[in-house]
Coordinates of N, CA and C in Angstrom, one line a residue:
X1 N 0.8 -1.0 -0.1 CA 0.0 0.1 0.0 C 0.9 1.2 0.0
X2 N 0.4 2.1 -0.8 CA 1.1 3.4 -0.9 C 0.8 4.4 0.2
X3 N 1.1 5.7 0.3 CA 0.6 6.6 1.1 C -0.8 6.8 1.0
X4 N -1.5 7.0 2.1 CA -2.8 7.3 2.1 C -3.5 6.0 2.1
X5 N -3.0 4.7 2.0 CA -3.9 3.6 1.8 C -4.1 3.2 0.3
X6 N -3.8 3.8 -0.5 CA -4.0 3.4 -1.9 C -3.0 2.5 -2.4
X7 N -3.2 1.6 -3.1 CA -2.4 0.5 -3.9 C -1.5 1.2 -5.0
X8 N -0.3 0.8 -4.7 CA 0.8 1.0 -5.7 C 0.8 0.6 -7.0
X9 N 1.4 1.1 -7.9 CA 1.2 0.3 -9.3 C 2.1 -0.9 -9.4
X10 N 2.9 -1.2 -8.5 CA 3.6 -2.5 -8.5 C 3.0 -3.6 -7.8
X11 N 1.7 -3.4 -7.2 CA 1.0 -4.4 -6.7 C 0.9 -5.5 -7.6
X12 N 0.4 -6.7 -6.9 CA 0.3 -8.1 -7.8 C -0.9 -8.1 -8.6
X13 N -0.8 -8.5 -9.9 CA -1.9 -8.1 -11.0 C -3.2 -8.8 -10.3
X14 N -4.4 -8.5 -10.4 CA -5.7 -9.1 -10.3 C -5.8 -10.3 -11.2
X15 N -6.3 -11.5 -10.5 CA -6.5 -12.4 -11.3 C -7.5 -12.2 -12.2
X16 N -7.6 -12.9 -13.5 CA -8.7 -12.6 -14.5 C -9.4 -14.0 -14.4
X17 N -10.9 -13.8 -14.3 CA -11.8 -14.9 -14.0 C -12.6 -15.1 -15.2
X18 N -12.7 -14.0 -16.0 CA -13.9 -14.0 -17.0 C -13.9 -15.2 -17.9
X19 N -12.5 -15.4 -18.4 CA -12.7 -16.6 -19.5 C -13.2 -18.0 -18.6
X20 N -12.7 -18.1 -17.5 CA -13.1 -19.5 -16.7 C -14.8 -19.5 -16.6
X21 N -15.5 -18.2 -16.2 CA -16.7 -18.0 -16.0 C -17.5 -18.2 -17.3
X22 N -17.0 -18.2 -18.5 CA -17.5 -17.9 -19.8 C -17.6 -19.4 -19.9
X23 N -16.4 -20.0 -19.7 CA -16.3 -21.4 -20.3 C -17.1 -22.3 -19.3
X24 N -17.3 -22.0 -18.2 CA -18.1 -22.9 -17.2 C -19.6 -22.5 -17.6
X25 N -20.2 -21.5 -18.1 CA -21.3 -21.1 -18.6 C -21.9 -21.7 -19.8
X26 N -20.9 -21.9 -20.5 CA -21.1 -22.6 -22.1 C -21.1 -24.2 -21.6
X27 N -20.3 -24.5 -20.8 CA -20.4 -26.1 -20.5 C -21.7 -26.4 -20.0
X28 N -22.1 -25.5 -19.3 CA -23.6 -25.7 -18.6 C -24.8 -25.5 -19.6
X29 N -24.3 -25.1 -20.9 CA -25.5 -24.8 -22.0 C -26.3 -23.6 -21.7
X30 N -25.8 -22.4 -20.9 CA -26.4 -21.4 -20.5 C -26.1 -20.2 -21.5
X31 N -27.1 -19.3 -21.6 CA -27.0 -18.0 -22.4 C -26.8 -17.0 -21.3
X32 N -26.1 -15.9 -21.8 CA -25.9 -14.8 -20.7 C -27.4 -14.4 -20.3
X33 N -28.6 -14.4 -21.1 CA -29.8 -14.1 -20.6 C -30.4 -15.1 -19.5
X34 N -30.0 -16.4 -19.5 CA -30.5 -17.4 -18.7 C -29.7 -17.0 -17.4
X35 N -28.2 -16.9 -17.7 CA -27.6 -16.7 -16.4 C -28.1 -15.4 -15.8
X36 N -28.3 -14.4 -16.4 CA -28.8 -13.2 -15.8 C -30.2 -13.5 -14.8
X37 N -31.0 -14.2 -15.6 CA -32.3 -14.4 -14.9 C -31.9 -15.4 -13.6
X38 N -31.2 -16.3 -13.6 CA -31.0 -17.1 -12.7 C -30.0 -16.4 -11.4
X39 N -29.2 -15.3 -11.8 CA -28.3 -14.7 -10.8 C -29.0 -13.3 -10.1
X40 N -30.1 -12.8 -11.0 CA -30.6 -11.6 -10.8 C -29.6 -10.3 -11.0
X41 N -28.9 -10.7 -12.2 CA -27.9 -9.7 -12.4 C -28.2 -9.3 -14.0
X42 N -27.6 -8.3 -14.4 CA -28.1 -7.8 -15.8 C -27.0 -8.5 -16.6
X43 N -27.7 -8.6 -17.9 CA -27.0 -9.4 -19.1 C -25.6 -8.5 -19.3
X44 N -25.8 -7.3 -19.4 CA -24.7 -6.3 -19.6 C -23.4 -6.5 -18.6
X45 N -23.8 -6.7 -17.3 CA -22.8 -6.7 -16.4 C -22.0 -8.0 -16.3
X46 N -23.0 -9.3 -16.5 CA -22.4 -10.5 -16.8 C -21.5 -10.6 -18.1
X47 N -21.9 -10.0 -19.3 CA -20.9 -9.6 -20.2 C -19.6 -9.0 -20.0
X48 N -19.7 -7.9 -19.1 CA -18.5 -7.2 -19.1 C -17.7 -8.2 -17.9
X49 N -18.2 -8.8 -17.2 CA -17.6 -9.7 -16.0 C -16.8 -10.9 -17.0
X50 N -17.4 -11.6 -17.9 CA -16.9 -12.2 -18.7 C -15.5 -11.8 -19.6
X51 N -15.7 -10.6 -19.6 CA -14.4 -10.0 -20.5 C -13.7 -9.2 -19.7
X52 N -13.6 -9.5 -18.3 CA -12.8 -9.3 -17.1 C -12.8 -7.4 -17.1
X53 N -14.0 -6.9 -17.5 CA -13.9 -5.3 -17.6 C -14.7 -4.8 -16.3
X54 N -15.1 -5.5 -15.4 CA -15.6 -5.0 -13.9 C -14.8 -6.1 -12.8
X55 N -15.0 -5.6 -11.8 CA -14.6 -6.3 -10.7 C -15.8 -6.6 -9.8
X56 N -16.2 -7.8 -9.7 CA -17.5 -8.2 -9.0 C -17.2 -8.1 -7.3
X57 N -18.1 -7.9 -6.9 CA -18.0 -7.9 -5.2 C -18.0 -9.7 -4.9
X58 N -17.6 -10.1 -3.7 CA -17.4 -11.3 -3.2 C -18.9 -12.0 -3.5
X59 N -19.9 -11.3 -3.1 CA -21.3 -12.0 -2.9 C -21.7 -12.2 -4.3
X60 N -21.5 -11.3 -5.4 CA -21.8 -11.6 -6.7 C -20.9 -12.7 -7.4
X61 N -19.7 -12.7 -7.0 CA -18.8 -13.9 -7.6 C -19.5 -15.2 -7.0
X62 N -19.7 -15.3 -5.7 CA -20.3 -16.6 -5.1 C -21.6 -16.7 -5.7
X63 N -22.6 -15.8 -6.1 CA -24.0 -16.0 -6.8 C -23.7 -16.5 -8.0
X64 N -22.8 -16.1 -8.8 CA -22.5 -16.5 -10.2 C -21.9 -17.9 -10.3
X65 N -21.0 -18.2 -9.5 CA -20.4 -19.6 -9.3 C -21.5 -20.7 -8.9
X66 N -22.4 -20.2 -8.1 CA -23.4 -21.1 -7.4 C -24.1 -21.6 -8.5
X67 N -24.7 -20.8 -9.4 CA -25.4 -20.8 -10.5 C -24.8 -22.0 -11.5
X68 N -23.3 -21.4 -11.8 CA -22.7 -22.2 -12.6 C -21.9 -23.7 -12.2
X69 N -22.3 -23.9 -10.8 CA -21.8 -25.0 -10.1 C -20.4 -25.0 -10.1
X70 N -19.8 -24.0 -9.8 CA -18.3 -23.9 -9.4 C -18.0 -23.3 -8.1
X71 N -16.9 -24.0 -7.5 CA -16.5 -23.4 -6.4 C -15.6 -22.0 -6.7
X72 N -15.8 -21.0 -5.9 CA -15.1 -19.9 -6.1 C -13.5 -20.1 -6.2
X73 N -13.0 -20.9 -5.4 CA -11.5 -21.3 -5.6 C -11.0 -21.8 -6.9
X74 N -12.2 -22.4 -7.5 CA -11.8 -22.9 -8.8 C -11.3 -21.9 -9.9
X75 N -11.9 -20.8 -9.7 CA -11.6 -19.6 -10.7 C -10.2 -19.0 -10.6
X76 N -9.5 -19.5 -9.4 CA -8.3 -18.9 -9.1 C -6.9 -20.0 -9.1
X77 N -7.5 -21.2 -9.3 CA -6.4 -22.3 -9.6 C -6.0 -22.2 -11.1
X78 N -4.7 -22.6 -11.3 CA -4.3 -22.8 -12.5 C -4.7 -24.0 -13.0
X79 N -5.1 -23.9 -14.3 CA -5.5 -25.2 -15.0 C -4.6 -26.4 -14.6
X80 N -5.2 -27.5 -14.6 CA -4.4 -28.7 -14.2 C -4.0 -29.5 -15.5
X81 N -2.8 -29.1 -15.9 CA -2.1 -29.8 -17.0 C -0.8 -30.5 -16.6
X82 N -0.7 -31.3 -17.5 CA 0.6 -32.4 -17.3 C 1.3 -32.7 -18.6
X83 N 2.4 -32.9 -18.7 CA 3.2 -33.3 -19.8 C 3.9 -34.7 -19.4
X84 N 3.9 -35.6 -20.2 CA 4.6 -37.0 -19.8 C 5.3 -37.2 -21.2
X85 N 6.6 -36.9 -21.2 CA 7.3 -37.1 -22.4 C 7.5 -38.8 -22.5
X86 N 7.9 -39.2 -23.8 CA 7.9 -40.5 -24.2 C 9.1 -41.2 -23.3
X87 N 10.1 -40.6 -22.8 CA 11.2 -41.0 -22.2 C 10.9 -41.2 -20.7
X88 N 9.7 -40.5 -20.4 CA 9.5 -40.2 -18.9 C 8.4 -41.2 -18.7
X89 N 7.7 -42.0 -19.6 CA 6.6 -42.9 -19.4 C 6.9 -43.8 -18.1
X90 N 5.9 -44.0 -17.3 CA 6.1 -45.0 -16.2 C 5.6 -46.4 -16.9
X91 N 6.7 -47.1 -16.6 CA 6.4 -48.8 -17.1 C 5.5 -49.2 -15.9
X92 N 4.4 -50.0 -16.3 CA 3.4 -50.7 -15.4 C 3.2 -52.1 -15.8
X93 N 2.6 -52.8 -14.9 CA 2.4 -54.3 -15.4 C 1.0 -54.7 -14.8
X94 N -0.1 -54.8 -15.7 CA -1.3 -55.1 -15.1 C -1.2 -56.9 -14.9
X95 N -0.1 -57.3 -15.3 CA -0.2 -58.9 -15.1 C -0.4 -59.6 -16.3
X96 N -0.2 -58.9 -17.6 CA -0.3 -59.6 -18.8 C 1.0 -60.3 -18.9
X97 N 1.0 -61.3 -20.2 CA 2.2 -62.0 -20.5 C 2.6 -61.3 -21.7
X98 N 3.9 -61.2 -21.9 CA 4.5 -60.9 -23.1 C 4.0 -59.5 -23.7
X99 N 3.8 -58.5 -22.8 CA 3.5 -57.0 -23.1 C 4.3 -56.1 -22.2
X100 N 4.5 -55.1 -23.1 CA 5.2 -53.9 -22.4 C 4.1 -52.8 -22.4
X101 N 3.9 -52.2 -21.1 CA 2.9 -51.2 -20.8 C 3.4 -50.1 -20.2
X102 N 3.0 -49.0 -20.8 CA 3.4 -47.6 -20.2 C 2.3 -46.7 -19.8
X103 N 2.3 -46.0 -18.8 CA 1.4 -45.2 -18.3 C 1.6 -43.8 -18.9
X104 N 0.4 -43.4 -19.7 CA 0.7 -42.1 -20.5 C 0.1 -40.9 -19.6
X105 N -0.7 -41.2 -18.7 CA -1.3 -40.1 -17.7 C -0.5 -40.2 -16.6
X106 N -0.3 -39.0 -15.9 CA 0.3 -38.8 -14.7 C -0.3 -39.4 -13.5
X107 N 0.3 -39.8 -12.4 CA -0.4 -40.4 -11.2 C -1.4 -39.4 -10.5
X108 N -1.4 -38.2 -10.8 CA -2.1 -37.4 -10.2 C -3.7 -37.1 -10.8
X109 N -3.6 -37.7 -12.0 CA -4.8 -37.8 -12.8 C -5.7 -38.8 -12.3
X110 N -6.9 -38.6 -11.8 CA -7.9 -39.4 -11.3 C -9.1 -39.6 -12.0
X111 N -9.4 -38.7 -13.2 CA -10.4 -38.8 -14.1 C -10.3 -39.9 -15.2
X112 N -9.0 -40.1 -15.4 CA -8.7 -41.0 -16.6 C -7.5 -41.4 -16.3
X113 N -7.2 -42.8 -17.0 CA -6.0 -43.4 -17.0 C -5.7 -43.9 -18.5
X114 N -4.8 -43.2 -19.2 CA -4.4 -44.0 -20.5 C -3.0 -44.8 -20.4
X115 N -3.2 -45.9 -20.9 CA -2.1 -46.9 -21.0 C -1.8 -47.5 -22.4
X116 N -0.5 -47.3 -23.0 CA 0.2 -47.7 -24.1 C 0.5 -49.4 -23.9
X117 N 0.3 -50.1 -24.9 CA 0.7 -51.6 -24.9 C 1.3 -52.0 -26.0
X118 N 2.4 -52.4 -26.0 CA 3.0 -53.2 -27.0 C 2.9 -54.7 -26.7
X119 N 2.0 -55.6 -27.4 CA 1.9 -56.9 -27.3 C 2.6 -57.7 -28.2
X120 N 3.5 -58.5 -27.5 CA 4.2 -59.4 -28.6 C 3.6 -60.5 -29.3
X121 N 3.7 -61.2 -30.2 CA 2.8 -62.2 -30.9 C 2.8 -63.4 -29.8
X122 N 1.4 -63.6 -29.5 CA 1.0 -64.8 -28.5 C 0.9 -64.0 -27.1
X123 N 1.0 -62.6 -26.9 CA 0.9 -62.0 -25.7 C -0.6 -62.0 -25.4
X124 N -0.8 -62.1 -24.0 CA -2.2 -62.2 -23.8 C -2.3 -61.7 -22.2
X125 N -3.7 -61.3 -21.8 CA -4.1 -60.8 -20.3 C -4.3 -62.1 -19.7
X126 N -4.1 -63.2 -20.2 CA -4.2 -64.5 -19.3 C -5.7 -65.2 -19.8
X127 N -5.7 -66.4 -19.5 CA -7.1 -67.2 -19.7 C -8.1 -66.7 -18.9
X128 N -8.0 -66.4 -17.7 CA -9.0 -65.8 -16.6 C -9.4 -64.6 -17.0
X129 N -10.9 -64.1 -17.0 CA -11.5 -62.9 -17.4 C -11.2 -62.1 -15.9
X130 N -10.9 -61.0 -16.1 CA -10.7 -59.9 -15.1 C -11.6 -58.6 -15.5
X131 N -11.7 -57.8 -14.4 CA -12.1 -56.5 -14.5 C -11.7 -55.5 -13.5
X132 N -11.5 -54.2 -14.1 CA -10.9 -53.3 -13.5 C -11.9 -52.1 -12.8
X133 N -11.4 -51.6 -11.8 CA -12.4 -50.7 -10.9 C -12.4 -49.3 -11.6
X134 N -13.1 -49.3 -12.8 CA -13.5 -48.2 -13.5 C -14.8 -48.3 -14.2
X135 N -15.3 -47.2 -14.5 CA -16.8 -46.9 -15.0 C -16.8 -47.6 -16.5
X136 N -15.8 -47.0 -17.2 CA -15.6 -47.3 -18.7 C -14.4 -47.7 -19.1
X137 N -14.2 -48.7 -20.0 CA -13.0 -49.0 -20.5 C -13.2 -48.9 -22.1
X138 N -12.0 -48.4 -22.8 CA -12.1 -48.0 -24.2 C -10.6 -48.7 -24.6
X139 N -10.7 -49.4 -25.7 CA -9.6 -49.8 -26.2 C -9.5 -49.5 -27.7
X140 N -8.2 -48.9 -28.4 CA -8.1 -48.5 -29.6 C -6.7 -49.3 -30.3
X141 N -6.9 -49.9 -31.2 CA -5.7 -50.6 -31.9 C -5.2 -49.8 -32.8
X142 N -3.7 -49.6 -32.5 CA -3.1 -48.7 -33.3 C -2.4 -49.5 -34.4
X143 N -1.8 -50.7 -34.2 CA -1.4 -51.5 -35.3 C -1.5 -53.2 -34.6
X144 N -1.6 -53.8 -35.6 CA -1.6 -55.4 -35.6 C -3.3 -55.6 -35.2
X145 N -3.2 -56.8 -34.4 CA -4.7 -57.2 -34.4 C -4.8 -57.7 -33.0
X146 N -6.0 -57.5 -32.1 CA -6.1 -57.8 -30.9 C -7.6 -58.8 -30.9
X147 N -7.3 -59.8 -30.1 CA -8.8 -60.4 -29.9 C -9.3 -60.0 -28.3
X148 N -10.3 -59.3 -28.2 CA -10.8 -59.0 -26.9 C -11.9 -59.9 -26.5
X149 N -11.9 -60.4 -25.6 CA -12.8 -61.6 -25.0 C -13.6 -61.2 -23.9
X150 N -15.0 -61.1 -23.9 CA -15.8 -60.5 -22.9 C -16.7 -61.8 -22.5
X151 N -17.4 -61.8 -21.6 CA -18.3 -63.1 -20.9 C -19.2 -63.3 -22.1
X152 N -19.0 -64.4 -22.9 CA -20.0 -64.9 -24.1 C -19.8 -64.2 -25.3
X153 N -18.6 -63.5 -25.4 CA -18.6 -62.5 -26.6 C -17.0 -62.3 -26.9
X154 N -16.8 -62.5 -28.3 CA -15.3 -62.4 -28.6 C -15.3 -61.5 -29.7
X155 N -14.4 -60.4 -29.8 CA -14.1 -59.3 -30.9 C -12.9 -59.5 -31.3
X156 N -12.7 -59.6 -32.8 CA -11.4 -59.5 -33.4 C -11.3 -58.1 -33.7
X157 N -10.3 -57.4 -33.4 CA -9.9 -55.9 -33.6 C -8.7 -55.7 -34.4
X158 N -8.9 -55.1 -35.5 CA -7.6 -54.7 -36.3 C -7.4 -53.3 -36.0
X159 N -6.0 -52.9 -36.7 CA -5.6 -51.6 -36.6 C -6.6 -50.5 -37.2
X160 N -6.8 -49.5 -36.1 CA -7.9 -48.4 -36.4 C -9.1 -48.8 -35.8
X161 N -9.4 -49.9 -35.2 CA -10.7 -50.4 -34.5 C -10.6 -49.9 -33.0
X162 N -11.8 -49.5 -32.6 CA -12.0 -49.1 -31.2 C -13.1 -49.8 -30.5
X163 N -13.2 -50.2 -29.2 CA -14.3 -50.9 -28.7 C -14.3 -50.2 -27.4
X164 N -15.6 -49.8 -27.0 CA -15.8 -49.3 -25.8 C -16.7 -50.3 -24.8
X165 N -16.5 -50.4 -23.5 CA -17.4 -51.4 -22.8 C -17.5 -50.9 -21.4
X166 N -18.3 -51.5 -20.4 CA -18.3 -51.1 -19.2 C -17.3 -51.6 -18.4
X167 N -16.4 -50.9 -17.6 CA -15.3 -51.2 -16.6 C -15.3 -52.3 -15.9
X168 N -16.6 -52.7 -15.4 CA -16.8 -53.9 -14.7 C -17.0 -55.1 -15.4
X169 N -17.1 -55.0 -16.7 CA -17.3 -56.3 -17.6 C -16.0 -57.2 -17.5
X170 N -16.2 -58.3 -17.1 CA -15.0 -59.1 -17.1 C -14.5 -59.3 -18.7
X171 N -13.3 -59.4 -18.7 CA -12.8 -59.3 -19.9 C -11.2 -60.0 -20.0
X172 N -10.7 -60.4 -21.2 CA -9.3 -60.7 -21.3 C -8.9 -60.4 -22.7
X173 N -7.8 -60.4 -23.2 CA -7.4 -60.1 -24.5 C -6.0 -60.8 -25.0
X174 N -5.9 -60.8 -26.2 CA -4.7 -61.6 -26.8 C -4.3 -61.1 -28.0
X175 N -2.9 -61.0 -28.4 CA -2.4 -60.8 -29.8 C -2.5 -62.3 -30.5
X176 N -3.2 -62.6 -31.4 CA -3.2 -63.9 -31.9 C -2.3 -64.2 -33.0
X177 N -1.4 -63.2 -33.3 CA -0.6 -63.0 -34.5 C 0.6 -64.1 -34.0
X178 N 1.2 -64.5 -35.0 CA 2.3 -65.5 -34.7 C 3.7 -64.7 -34.9
X179 N 3.7 -63.6 -35.6 CA 4.8 -62.9 -36.0 C 4.7 -61.3 -36.0
X180 N 3.7 -60.8 -35.7 CA 3.6 -59.3 -35.4 C 3.1 -58.9 -34.2
X181 N 3.8 -57.6 -33.6 CA 3.4 -57.3 -32.3 C 2.0 -56.4 -32.7
X182 N 1.2 -56.4 -31.4 CA 0.3 -55.5 -31.6 C 0.4 -54.3 -30.6
X183 N 0.0 -53.1 -31.0 CA 0.1 -51.8 -30.4 C -1.3 -51.1 -30.0
X184 N -1.8 -51.1 -28.6 CA -3.0 -50.9 -28.3 C -3.0 -49.6 -27.3
X185 N -4.0 -48.7 -27.3 CA -4.0 -47.7 -26.4 C -5.6 -48.1 -25.8
X186 N -5.4 -48.1 -24.1 CA -6.3 -48.4 -23.3 C -6.7 -47.2 -22.6
X187 N -8.0 -46.9 -22.3 CA -8.6 -45.7 -21.7 C -9.4 -46.1 -20.6
X188 N -9.1 -45.8 -19.3 CA -9.9 -46.2 -18.2 C -10.6 -44.9 -17.6
X189 N -11.8 -44.9 -17.2 CA -12.5 -43.7 -16.8 C -13.4 -44.3 -15.8
X190 N -13.2 -43.6 -14.4 CA -12.1 -42.9 -13.9 C -11.0 -43.8 -13.8
X191 N -9.8 -43.5 -13.3 CA -8.7 -44.1 -13.2 C -8.8 -45.1 -11.9
X192 N -8.6 -46.5 -12.3 CA -8.9 -47.2 -11.2 C -7.9 -47.1 -10.0

């Protein structure tokens, strides 16, 4: 604070929240008119708020965030992004045979887990069906062929094929080729 209690020019910059409010409003499928009606604020004020042209009171920010389903603190947190370089991938082993598996998502990611697998010829998840603790499982075959076996159902997947199924569905998999590896991406949501 400078003389007389006024902020000096070298004070920390004010956090901009407009873009995050706009993104949250759009994710909820709300127009500015609808948000104005729900909050009791004017469309003009909300438009300027989304462009960081006004400084709202705490009560106003709480009201807008409440309608948008946001915690006020979320507006000031940096976006959660992570980079996992190829050389830094963490090797994992879900128990398959003749498979090299790498985790592509960081350990801090709880909403999603992506696994890259290179399955040698004859490699398999085993004879016994298993399930993972996730809601949805997705598999995408990058190269080669993969046999995906579910209870009472078998699917032969080739390069470019994708398959989505409930994460609790017992399954196993195998590379049935005698001479070519199979490369696969597995996506589990949420991360088990």
